[in-house]
Short mmCIF file of C-alpha atoms and ligand atoms in Angstrom, two decimals:
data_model
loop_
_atom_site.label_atom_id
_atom_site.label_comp_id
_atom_site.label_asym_id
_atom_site.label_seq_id
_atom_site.Cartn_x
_atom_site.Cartn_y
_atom_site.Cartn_z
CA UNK A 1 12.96 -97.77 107.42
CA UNK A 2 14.19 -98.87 103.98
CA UNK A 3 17.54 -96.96 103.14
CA UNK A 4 16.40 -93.62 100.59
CA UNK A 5 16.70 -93.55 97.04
CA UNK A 6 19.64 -91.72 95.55
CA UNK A 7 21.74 -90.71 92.77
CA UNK A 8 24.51 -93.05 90.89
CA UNK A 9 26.38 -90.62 89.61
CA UNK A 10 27.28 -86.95 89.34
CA UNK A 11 26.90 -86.99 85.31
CA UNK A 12 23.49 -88.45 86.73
CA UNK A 13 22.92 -85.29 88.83
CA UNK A 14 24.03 -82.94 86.49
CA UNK A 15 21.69 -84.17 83.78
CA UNK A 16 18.98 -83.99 86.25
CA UNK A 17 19.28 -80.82 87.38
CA UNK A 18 19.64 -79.57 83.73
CA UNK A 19 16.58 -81.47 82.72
CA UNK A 20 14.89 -79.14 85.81
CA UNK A 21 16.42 -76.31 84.58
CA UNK A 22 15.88 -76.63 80.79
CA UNK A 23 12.16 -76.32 79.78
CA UNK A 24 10.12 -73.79 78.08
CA UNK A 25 11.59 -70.53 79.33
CA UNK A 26 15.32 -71.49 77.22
CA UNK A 27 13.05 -72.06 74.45
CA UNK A 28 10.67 -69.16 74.23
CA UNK A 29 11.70 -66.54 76.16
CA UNK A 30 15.57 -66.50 76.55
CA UNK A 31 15.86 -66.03 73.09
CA UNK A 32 13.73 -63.52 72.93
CA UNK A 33 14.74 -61.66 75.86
CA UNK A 34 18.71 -61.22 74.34
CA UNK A 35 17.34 -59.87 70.76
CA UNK A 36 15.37 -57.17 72.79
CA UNK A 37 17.92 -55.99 75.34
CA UNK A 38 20.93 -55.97 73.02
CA UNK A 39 22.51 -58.94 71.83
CA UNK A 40 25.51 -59.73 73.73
CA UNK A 41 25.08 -57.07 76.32
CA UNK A 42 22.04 -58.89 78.05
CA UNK A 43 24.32 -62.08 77.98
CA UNK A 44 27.08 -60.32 79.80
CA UNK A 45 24.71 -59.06 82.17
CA UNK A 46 22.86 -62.48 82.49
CA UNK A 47 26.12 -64.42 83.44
CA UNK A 48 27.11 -62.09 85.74
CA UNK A 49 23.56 -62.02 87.27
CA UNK A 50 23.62 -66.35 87.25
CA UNK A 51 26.78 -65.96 88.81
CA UNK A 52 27.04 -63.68 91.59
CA UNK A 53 23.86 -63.85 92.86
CA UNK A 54 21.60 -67.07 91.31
CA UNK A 55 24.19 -69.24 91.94
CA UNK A 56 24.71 -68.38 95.96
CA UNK A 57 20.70 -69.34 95.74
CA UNK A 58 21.12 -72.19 94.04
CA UNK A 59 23.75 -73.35 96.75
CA UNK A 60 21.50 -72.73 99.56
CA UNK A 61 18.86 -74.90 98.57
CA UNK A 62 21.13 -77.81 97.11
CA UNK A 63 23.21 -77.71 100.60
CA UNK A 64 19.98 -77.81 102.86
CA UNK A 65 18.15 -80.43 100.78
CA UNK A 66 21.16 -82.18 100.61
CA UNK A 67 22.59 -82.00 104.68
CA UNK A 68 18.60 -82.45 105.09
CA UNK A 69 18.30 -85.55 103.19
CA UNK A 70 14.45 -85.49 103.25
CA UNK A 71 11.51 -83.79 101.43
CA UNK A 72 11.16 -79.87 101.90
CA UNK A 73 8.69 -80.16 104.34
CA UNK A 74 10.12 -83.07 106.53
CA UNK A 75 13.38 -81.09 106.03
CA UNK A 76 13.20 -78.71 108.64
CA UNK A 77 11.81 -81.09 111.02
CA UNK A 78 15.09 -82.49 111.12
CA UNK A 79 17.29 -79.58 110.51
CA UNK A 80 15.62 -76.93 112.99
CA UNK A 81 13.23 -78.63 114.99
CA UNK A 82 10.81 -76.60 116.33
CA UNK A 83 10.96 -73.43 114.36
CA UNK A 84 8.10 -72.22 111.73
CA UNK A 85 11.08 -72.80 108.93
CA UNK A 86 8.54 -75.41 107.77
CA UNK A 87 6.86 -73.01 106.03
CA UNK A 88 9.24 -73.33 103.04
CA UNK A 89 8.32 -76.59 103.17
CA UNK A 90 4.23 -75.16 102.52
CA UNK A 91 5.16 -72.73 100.18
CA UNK A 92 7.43 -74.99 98.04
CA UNK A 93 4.84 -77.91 97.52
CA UNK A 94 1.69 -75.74 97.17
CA UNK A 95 4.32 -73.99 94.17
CA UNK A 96 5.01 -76.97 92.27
CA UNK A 97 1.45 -78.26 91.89
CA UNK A 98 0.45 -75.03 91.08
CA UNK A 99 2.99 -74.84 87.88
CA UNK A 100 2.60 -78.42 87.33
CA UNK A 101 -0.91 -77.90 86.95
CA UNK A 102 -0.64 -75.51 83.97
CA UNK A 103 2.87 -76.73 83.04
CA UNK A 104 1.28 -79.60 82.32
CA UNK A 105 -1.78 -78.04 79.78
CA UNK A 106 1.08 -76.85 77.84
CA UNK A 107 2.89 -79.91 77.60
CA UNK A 108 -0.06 -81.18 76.32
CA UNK A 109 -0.14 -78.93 73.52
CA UNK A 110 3.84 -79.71 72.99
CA UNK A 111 2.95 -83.42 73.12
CA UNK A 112 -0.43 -82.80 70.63
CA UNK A 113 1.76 -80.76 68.39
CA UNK A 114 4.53 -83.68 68.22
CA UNK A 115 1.61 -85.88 66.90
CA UNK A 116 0.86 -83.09 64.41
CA UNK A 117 3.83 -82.81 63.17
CA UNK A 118 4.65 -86.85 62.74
CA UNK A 119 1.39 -86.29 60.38
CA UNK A 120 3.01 -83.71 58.76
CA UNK A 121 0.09 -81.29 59.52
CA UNK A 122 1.25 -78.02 58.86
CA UNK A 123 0.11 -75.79 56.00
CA UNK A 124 2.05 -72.74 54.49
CA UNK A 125 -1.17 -70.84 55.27
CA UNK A 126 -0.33 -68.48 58.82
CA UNK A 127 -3.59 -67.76 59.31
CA UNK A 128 -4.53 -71.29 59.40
CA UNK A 129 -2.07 -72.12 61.49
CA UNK A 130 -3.37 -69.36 64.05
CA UNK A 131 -6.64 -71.27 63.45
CA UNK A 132 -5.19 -74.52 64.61
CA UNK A 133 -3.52 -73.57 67.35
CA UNK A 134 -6.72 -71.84 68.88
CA UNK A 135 -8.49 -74.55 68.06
CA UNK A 136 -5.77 -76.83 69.61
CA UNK A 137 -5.94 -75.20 72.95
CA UNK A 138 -9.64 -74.03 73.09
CA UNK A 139 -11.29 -77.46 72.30
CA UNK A 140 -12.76 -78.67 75.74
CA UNK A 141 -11.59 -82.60 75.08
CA UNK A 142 -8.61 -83.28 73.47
CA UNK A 143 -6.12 -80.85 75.46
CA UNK A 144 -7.43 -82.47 78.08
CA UNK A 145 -6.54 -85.99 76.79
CA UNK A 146 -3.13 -85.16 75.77
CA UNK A 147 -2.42 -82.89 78.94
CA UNK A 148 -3.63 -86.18 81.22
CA UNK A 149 -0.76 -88.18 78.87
CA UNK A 150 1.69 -85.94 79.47
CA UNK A 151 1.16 -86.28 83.62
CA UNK A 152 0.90 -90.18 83.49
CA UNK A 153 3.87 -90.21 81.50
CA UNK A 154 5.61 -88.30 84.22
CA UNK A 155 4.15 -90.34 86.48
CA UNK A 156 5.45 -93.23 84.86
CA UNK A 157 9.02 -92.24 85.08
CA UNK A 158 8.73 -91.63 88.37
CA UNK A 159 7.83 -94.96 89.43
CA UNK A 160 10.82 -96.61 88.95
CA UNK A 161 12.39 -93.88 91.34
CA UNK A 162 15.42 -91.80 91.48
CA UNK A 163 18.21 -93.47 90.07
CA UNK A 164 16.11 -96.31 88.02
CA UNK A 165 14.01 -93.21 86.93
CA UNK A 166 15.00 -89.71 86.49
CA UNK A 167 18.63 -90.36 86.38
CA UNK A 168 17.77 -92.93 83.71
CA UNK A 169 15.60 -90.95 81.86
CA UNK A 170 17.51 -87.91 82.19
CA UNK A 171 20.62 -89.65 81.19
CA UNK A 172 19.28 -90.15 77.22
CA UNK A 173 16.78 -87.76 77.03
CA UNK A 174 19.35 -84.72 78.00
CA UNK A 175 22.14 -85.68 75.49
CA UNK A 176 19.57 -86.11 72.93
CA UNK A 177 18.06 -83.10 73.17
CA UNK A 178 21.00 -81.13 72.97
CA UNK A 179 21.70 -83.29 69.50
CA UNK A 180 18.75 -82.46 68.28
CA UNK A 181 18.42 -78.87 69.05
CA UNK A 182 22.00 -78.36 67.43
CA UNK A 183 21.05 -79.79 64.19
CA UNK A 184 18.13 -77.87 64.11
CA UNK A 185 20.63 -74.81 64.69
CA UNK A 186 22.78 -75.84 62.10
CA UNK A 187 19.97 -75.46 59.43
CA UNK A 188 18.48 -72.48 60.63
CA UNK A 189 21.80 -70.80 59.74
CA UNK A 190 22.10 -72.09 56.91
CA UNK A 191 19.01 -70.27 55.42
CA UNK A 192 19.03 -67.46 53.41
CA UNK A 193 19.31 -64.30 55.31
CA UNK A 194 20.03 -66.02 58.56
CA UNK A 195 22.71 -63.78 59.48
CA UNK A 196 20.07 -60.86 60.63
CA UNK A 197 19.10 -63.31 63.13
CA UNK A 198 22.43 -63.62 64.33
CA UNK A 199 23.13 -60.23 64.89
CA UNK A 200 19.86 -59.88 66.64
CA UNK A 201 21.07 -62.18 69.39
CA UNK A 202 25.05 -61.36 69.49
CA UNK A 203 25.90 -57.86 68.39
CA UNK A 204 26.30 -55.89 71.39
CA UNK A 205 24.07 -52.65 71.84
CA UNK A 206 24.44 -51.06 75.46
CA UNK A 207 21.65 -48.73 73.85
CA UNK A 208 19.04 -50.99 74.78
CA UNK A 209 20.29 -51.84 78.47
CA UNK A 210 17.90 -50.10 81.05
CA UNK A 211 16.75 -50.71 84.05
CA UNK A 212 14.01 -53.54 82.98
CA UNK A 213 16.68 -55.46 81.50
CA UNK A 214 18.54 -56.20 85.06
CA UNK A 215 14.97 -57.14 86.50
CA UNK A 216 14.38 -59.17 83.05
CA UNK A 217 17.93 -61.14 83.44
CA UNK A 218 17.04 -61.72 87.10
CA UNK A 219 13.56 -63.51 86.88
CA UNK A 220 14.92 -65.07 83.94
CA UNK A 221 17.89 -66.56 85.87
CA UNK A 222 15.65 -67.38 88.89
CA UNK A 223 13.01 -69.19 86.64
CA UNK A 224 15.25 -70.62 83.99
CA UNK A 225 17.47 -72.22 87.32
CA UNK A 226 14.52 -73.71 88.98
CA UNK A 227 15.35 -71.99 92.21
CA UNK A 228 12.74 -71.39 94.58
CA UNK A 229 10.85 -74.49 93.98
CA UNK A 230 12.39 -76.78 96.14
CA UNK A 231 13.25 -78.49 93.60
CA UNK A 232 16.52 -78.01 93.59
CA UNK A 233 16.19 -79.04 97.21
CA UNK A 234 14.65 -82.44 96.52
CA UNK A 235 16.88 -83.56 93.95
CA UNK A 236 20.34 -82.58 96.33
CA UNK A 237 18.37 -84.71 98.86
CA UNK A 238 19.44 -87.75 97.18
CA UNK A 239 22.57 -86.77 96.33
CA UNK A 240 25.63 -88.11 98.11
CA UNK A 241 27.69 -85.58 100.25
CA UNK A 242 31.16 -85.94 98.53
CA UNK A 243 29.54 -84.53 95.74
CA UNK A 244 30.66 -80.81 95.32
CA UNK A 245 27.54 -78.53 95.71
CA UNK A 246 29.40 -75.44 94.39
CA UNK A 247 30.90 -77.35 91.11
CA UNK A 248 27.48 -78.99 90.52
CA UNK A 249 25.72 -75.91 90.66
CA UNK A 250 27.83 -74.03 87.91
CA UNK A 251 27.76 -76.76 86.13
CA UNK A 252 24.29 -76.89 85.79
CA UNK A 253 23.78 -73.19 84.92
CA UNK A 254 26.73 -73.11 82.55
CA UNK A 255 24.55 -76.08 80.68
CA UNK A 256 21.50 -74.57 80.84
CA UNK A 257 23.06 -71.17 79.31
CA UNK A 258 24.64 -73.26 76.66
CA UNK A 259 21.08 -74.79 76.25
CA UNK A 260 19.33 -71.31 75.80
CA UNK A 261 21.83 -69.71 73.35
CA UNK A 262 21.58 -72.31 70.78
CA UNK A 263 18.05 -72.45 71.70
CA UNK A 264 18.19 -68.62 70.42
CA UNK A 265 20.52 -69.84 67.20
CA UNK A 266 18.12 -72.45 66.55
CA UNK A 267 15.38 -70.24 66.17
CA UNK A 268 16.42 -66.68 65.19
CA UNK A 269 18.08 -66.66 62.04
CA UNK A 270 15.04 -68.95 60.61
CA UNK A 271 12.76 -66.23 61.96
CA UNK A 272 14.48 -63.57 60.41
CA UNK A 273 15.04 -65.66 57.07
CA UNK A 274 11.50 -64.52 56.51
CA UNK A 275 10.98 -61.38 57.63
CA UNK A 276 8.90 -62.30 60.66
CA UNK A 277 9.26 -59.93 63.54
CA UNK A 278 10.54 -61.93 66.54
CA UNK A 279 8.26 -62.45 69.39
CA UNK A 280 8.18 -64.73 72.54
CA UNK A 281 6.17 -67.23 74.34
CA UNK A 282 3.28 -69.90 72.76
CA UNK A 283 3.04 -67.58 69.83
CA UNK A 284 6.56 -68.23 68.29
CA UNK A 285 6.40 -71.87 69.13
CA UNK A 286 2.95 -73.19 68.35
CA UNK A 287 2.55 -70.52 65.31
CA UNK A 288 5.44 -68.70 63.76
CA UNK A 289 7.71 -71.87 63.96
CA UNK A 290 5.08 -74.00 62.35
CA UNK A 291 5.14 -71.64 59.44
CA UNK A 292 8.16 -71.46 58.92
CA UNK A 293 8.61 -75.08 58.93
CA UNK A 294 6.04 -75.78 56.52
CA UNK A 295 8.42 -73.62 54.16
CA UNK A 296 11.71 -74.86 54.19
CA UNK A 297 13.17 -78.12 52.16
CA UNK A 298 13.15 -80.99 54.69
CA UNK A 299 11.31 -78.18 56.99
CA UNK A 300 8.41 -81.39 57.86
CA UNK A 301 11.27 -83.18 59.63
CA UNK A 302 12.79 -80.66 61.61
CA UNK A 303 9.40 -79.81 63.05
CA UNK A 304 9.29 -83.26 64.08
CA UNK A 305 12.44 -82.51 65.83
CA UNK A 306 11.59 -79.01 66.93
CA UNK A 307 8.84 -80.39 68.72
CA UNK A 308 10.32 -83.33 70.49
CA UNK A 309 12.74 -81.12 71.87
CA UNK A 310 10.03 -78.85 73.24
CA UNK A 311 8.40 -82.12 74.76
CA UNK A 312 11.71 -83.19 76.22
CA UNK A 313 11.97 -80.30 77.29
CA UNK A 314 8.80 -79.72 78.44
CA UNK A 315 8.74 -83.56 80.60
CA UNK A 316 11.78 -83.13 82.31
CA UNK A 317 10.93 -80.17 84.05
CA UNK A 318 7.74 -81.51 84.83
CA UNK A 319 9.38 -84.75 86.84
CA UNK A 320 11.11 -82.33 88.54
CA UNK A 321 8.07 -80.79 89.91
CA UNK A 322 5.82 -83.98 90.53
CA UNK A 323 8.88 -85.48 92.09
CA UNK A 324 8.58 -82.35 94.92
CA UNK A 325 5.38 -83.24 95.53
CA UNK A 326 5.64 -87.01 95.28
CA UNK A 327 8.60 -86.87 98.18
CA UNK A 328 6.33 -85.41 100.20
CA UNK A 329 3.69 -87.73 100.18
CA UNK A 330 5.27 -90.44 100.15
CA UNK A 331 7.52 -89.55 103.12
CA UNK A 332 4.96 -87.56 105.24
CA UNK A 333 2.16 -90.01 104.56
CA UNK A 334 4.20 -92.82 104.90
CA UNK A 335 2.76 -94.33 102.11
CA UNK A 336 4.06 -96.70 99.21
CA UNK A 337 6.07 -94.83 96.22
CA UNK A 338 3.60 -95.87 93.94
CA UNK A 339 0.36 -94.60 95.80
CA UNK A 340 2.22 -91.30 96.71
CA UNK A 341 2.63 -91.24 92.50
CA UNK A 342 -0.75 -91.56 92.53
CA UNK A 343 -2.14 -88.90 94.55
CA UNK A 344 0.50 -86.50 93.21
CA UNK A 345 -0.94 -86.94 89.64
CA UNK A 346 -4.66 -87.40 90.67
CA UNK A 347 -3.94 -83.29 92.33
CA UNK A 348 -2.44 -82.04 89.61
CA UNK A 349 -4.57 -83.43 87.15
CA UNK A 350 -7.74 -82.32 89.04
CA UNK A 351 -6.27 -78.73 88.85
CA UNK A 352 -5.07 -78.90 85.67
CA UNK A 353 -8.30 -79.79 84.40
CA UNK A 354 -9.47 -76.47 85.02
CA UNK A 355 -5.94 -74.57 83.81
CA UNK A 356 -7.17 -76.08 80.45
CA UNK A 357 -10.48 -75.31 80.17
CA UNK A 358 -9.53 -71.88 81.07
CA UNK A 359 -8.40 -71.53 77.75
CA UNK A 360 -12.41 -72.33 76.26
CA UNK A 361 -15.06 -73.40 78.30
CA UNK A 362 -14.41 -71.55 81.27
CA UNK A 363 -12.28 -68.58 79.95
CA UNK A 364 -15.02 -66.05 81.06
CA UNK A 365 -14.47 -67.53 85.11
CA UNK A 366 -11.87 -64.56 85.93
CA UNK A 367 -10.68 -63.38 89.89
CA UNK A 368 -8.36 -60.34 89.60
CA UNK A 369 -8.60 -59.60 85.53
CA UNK A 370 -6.74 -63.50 85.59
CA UNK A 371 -8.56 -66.48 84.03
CA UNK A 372 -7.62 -69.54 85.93
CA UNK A 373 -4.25 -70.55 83.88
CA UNK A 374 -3.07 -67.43 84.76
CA UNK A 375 -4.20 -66.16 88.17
CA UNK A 376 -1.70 -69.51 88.58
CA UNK A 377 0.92 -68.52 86.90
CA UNK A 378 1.04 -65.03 88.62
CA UNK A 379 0.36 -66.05 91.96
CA UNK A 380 3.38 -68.87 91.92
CA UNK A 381 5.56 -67.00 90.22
CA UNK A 382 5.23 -63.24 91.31
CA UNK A 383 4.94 -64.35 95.14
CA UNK A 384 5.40 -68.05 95.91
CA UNK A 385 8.47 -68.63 93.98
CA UNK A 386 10.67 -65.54 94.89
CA UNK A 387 8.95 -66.09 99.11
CA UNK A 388 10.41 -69.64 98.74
CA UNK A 389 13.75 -68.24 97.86
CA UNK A 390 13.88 -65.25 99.41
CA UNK A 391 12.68 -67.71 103.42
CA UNK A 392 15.83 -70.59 101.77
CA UNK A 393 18.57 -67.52 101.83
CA UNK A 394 17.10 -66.27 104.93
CA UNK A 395 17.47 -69.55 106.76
CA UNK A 396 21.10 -70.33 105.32
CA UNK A 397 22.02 -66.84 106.00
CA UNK A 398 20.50 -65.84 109.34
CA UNK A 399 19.24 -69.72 110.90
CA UNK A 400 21.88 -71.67 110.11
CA UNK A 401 25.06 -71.66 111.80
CA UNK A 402 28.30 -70.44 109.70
CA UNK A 403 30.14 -73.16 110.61
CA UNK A 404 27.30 -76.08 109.59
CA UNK A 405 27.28 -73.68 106.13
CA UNK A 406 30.87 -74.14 105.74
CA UNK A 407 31.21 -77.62 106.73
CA UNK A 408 27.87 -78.25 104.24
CA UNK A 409 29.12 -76.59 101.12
CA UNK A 410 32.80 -77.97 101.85
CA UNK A 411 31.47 -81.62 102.12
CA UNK A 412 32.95 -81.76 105.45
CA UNK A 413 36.55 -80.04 104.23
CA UNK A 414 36.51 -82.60 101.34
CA UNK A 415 36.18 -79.75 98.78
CA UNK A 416 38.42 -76.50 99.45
CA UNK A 417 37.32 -73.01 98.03
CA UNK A 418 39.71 -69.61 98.68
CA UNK A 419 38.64 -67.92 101.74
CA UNK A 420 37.40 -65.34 99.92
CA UNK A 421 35.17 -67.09 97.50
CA UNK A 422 33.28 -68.37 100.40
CA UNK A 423 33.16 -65.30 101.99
CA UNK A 424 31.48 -63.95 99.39
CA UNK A 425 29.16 -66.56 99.10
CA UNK A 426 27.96 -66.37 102.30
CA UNK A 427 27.57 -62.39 102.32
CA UNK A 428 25.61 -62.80 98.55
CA UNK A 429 23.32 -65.06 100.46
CA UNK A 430 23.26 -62.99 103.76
CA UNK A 431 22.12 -59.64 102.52
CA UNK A 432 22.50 -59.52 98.71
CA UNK A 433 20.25 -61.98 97.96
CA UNK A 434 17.19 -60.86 100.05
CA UNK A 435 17.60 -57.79 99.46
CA UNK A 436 17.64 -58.03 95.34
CA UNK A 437 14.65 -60.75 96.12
CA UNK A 438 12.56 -58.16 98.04
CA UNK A 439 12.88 -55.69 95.13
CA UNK A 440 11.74 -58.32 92.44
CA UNK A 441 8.88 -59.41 94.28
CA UNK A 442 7.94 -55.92 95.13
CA UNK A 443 8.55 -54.54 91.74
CA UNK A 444 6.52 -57.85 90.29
CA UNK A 445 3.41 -56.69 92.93
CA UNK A 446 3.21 -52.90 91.87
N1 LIG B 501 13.41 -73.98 84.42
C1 LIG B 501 12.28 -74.08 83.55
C2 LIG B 501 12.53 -73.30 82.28
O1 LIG B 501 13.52 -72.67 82.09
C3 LIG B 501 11.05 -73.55 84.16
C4 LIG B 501 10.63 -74.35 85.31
C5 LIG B 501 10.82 -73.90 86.57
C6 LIG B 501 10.07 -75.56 85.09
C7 LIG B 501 10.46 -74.68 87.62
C8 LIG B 501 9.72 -76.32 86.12
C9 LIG B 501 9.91 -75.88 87.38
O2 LIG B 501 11.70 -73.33 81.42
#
């Protein structure tokens, strides 16, 4: 067999895994999720959440996928032959092409509303601009030709492979993206009245900490981190073991913080320069943002900017996923990289097809209250996502041997780490880690 595809370098990794990690969620919800639970506070507790307990999850699956060196299925074929530890494999794949499927309707819209914005489309009116983005999403056709471009054109960086691919990609897309999101930042301060928006994401209020805002942090982290795809899995497969799992790993969340918070000062204080009461999610993006845009000296260009970072954004995350499923097929199937890119899309498409027209044509098609696009959303994230994570800690921590742990995160003793950091490590993933897991997913059921 032909040798596997890998990484060139760790700054090639790193901007990987940050492309994984950096999508939608630093964009629309992060933001919004610090203004409501008190500024600072919720980025206290976040950190400490990313840290003690995302991160030991985050090791897990990059020191199986990468000891493993194989797709998430074929993984535990190799590392615990035998055993029904495939199943992570199962519940990892069927994941991504569910998100894919109706990541990929709204990277459409991201991608549609780049196009609208290089022909300067937006209008001071709001209410038209509610208009157009119900119109935008509802329309039976077009989301449907723009959501198909945005999966060939992850398709097409895919093809070239790992390193002549994503880390290529991934190597100028991520810097520019954070250039672009700064300068974006920098003028949204500048406004008039930006500095309400300011205080809304940093001044402190342990008022407004309660219960929900530990369980909010938590899914956050989880989603925000890409853990409990297998994603994270598949891209440590083709990573090289001198590389340090444990320094990778922080690096990537500490960049993917870094992402969200300007994210949040990108955003905020323009929201709050006009009086518009913050919200989260499509709304702010597709709507409120286009407003405010369409108001602001120069405002035509930044949307033009706003917007590629959102597709950016948007497409990295989105290799991520296909390239789960593509490793897979290609490796299972034993099939060329190409046609494996092929089926990959021709799923996700076929699926997605229906996410969009969920939105119009078919919105009245419900099972559980959910129209399509969601009843996906829920059923990956609420169970798939935190069962993937919650069967990864369970096999580092309970089917894995303590010494093939050590010698994995260690890089064979390359790497040292205090005794007691690893022991903690290994206890986090043990019994923390499930346990916390078991609540969300319980809590997210009720
Ligand atoms: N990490 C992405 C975000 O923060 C979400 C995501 C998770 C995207 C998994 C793809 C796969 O938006």
């Amino acid at each position: 067999m032909s040798q596997r595809d890998s990484f060139a370098s760790k700054f090639g990794v790193l901007v990987a895994m940050a492309g994984s990690a950096i999508g939608l969620g630093n964009l629309w919800r992060f933001p919004y999720l610090v203004g409501t639970n008190g500024g600072a506070a919720f980025i206290i507790i976040y950190l400490a959440i990313v840290f003690l307990l995302a991160l030991p999850i985050m090791y897990s699956e990059f020191l199986i996928g990468r000891r493993a060196q194989s797709n998430v299925f074929g993984a535990f074929k190799k590392l615990a032959p035998g055993s029904h530890w495939g199943v992570i494999g199962v519940l990892s794949i069927l994941c991504c092409v569910l998100v894919l499927s109706f990541y990929s309707v709204v990277g459409g819209w991201t991608l549609d509303y780049l196009v609208k914005s290089l022909a300067f489309k937006f209008t001071s009116e709001s209410a038209q601009l509610d208009g157009l983005f119900e119109q935008t999403i509802t329309s039976s056709v077009r989301p449907l030709i723009f959501m198909f471009l945005f999966v060939a054109l992850s398709g097409t960086i895919l093809l070239s492979g790992v390193k002549e691919g994503i880390e290529k990609y991934s190597k100028v897309l991520m810097p520019l993206l954070f250039v672009m999101v700064v300068i974006i930042a920098v003028r949204s301060v500048m406004l008039p009245g930006a500095m309400a928006g300011l205080e809304f994401l940093f001044k402190p209020d342990f008022s407004k900490v309660t219960s929900t805002t530990f369980l909010d942090a938590l899914g956050q982290a989880f989603l925000s981190l890409s853990v409990g795809f297998g994603i994270i899995f598949t891209y440590a497969s083709y990573v090289k073991r001198e590389v340090n799992v444990v320094s990778m790993s922080q690096q990537t969340a500490i960049t993917d913080t870094v992402f969200a918070i300007i994210a949040g000062v990108a955003i905020m204080p323009a929201v709050f320069s006009f009086g518009i009461s913050p919200g989260q999610g499509p709304g702010l993006v597709f709507v409120t943002l286009p407003y405010i845009f369409s108001q602001i000296p120069l405002g035509g260009i930044l949307a033009i900017l706003f917007f590629f970072v959102l597709f950016i954004a948007a497409i990295t995350s989105a290799i991520s996923l296909l390239e789960v499923i593509v490793a897979y097929i290609v490796e299972e199937f034993h099939i060329r990289r190409k046609n494996g890119i092929f089926w990959a899309v021709g799923i996700v498409l076929f699926l997605g097809i229906f996410c969009s027209l969920s939105q119009g044509l078919l919105a009245e098609v419900k099972l559980f209250g959910n129209n399509i696009f969601d009843l996906f959303d829920k059923f990956s994230s609420n169970i798939l996502m935190p069962l993937g994570a919650l069967l990864i800690v369970l096999y580092v921590g309970w089917g894995m041997k303590r010494a093939d742990f050590t010698d994995e995160i260690t890089s064979g003793g390359k790497h040292g780490f205090s005794k007691w950091f690893l022991n903690y490590v290994y206890w986090s993933i043990k019994y923390l880690a499930p346990l916390v897991i078991g609540v969300i997913m319980i809590r997210s059921l009720l």
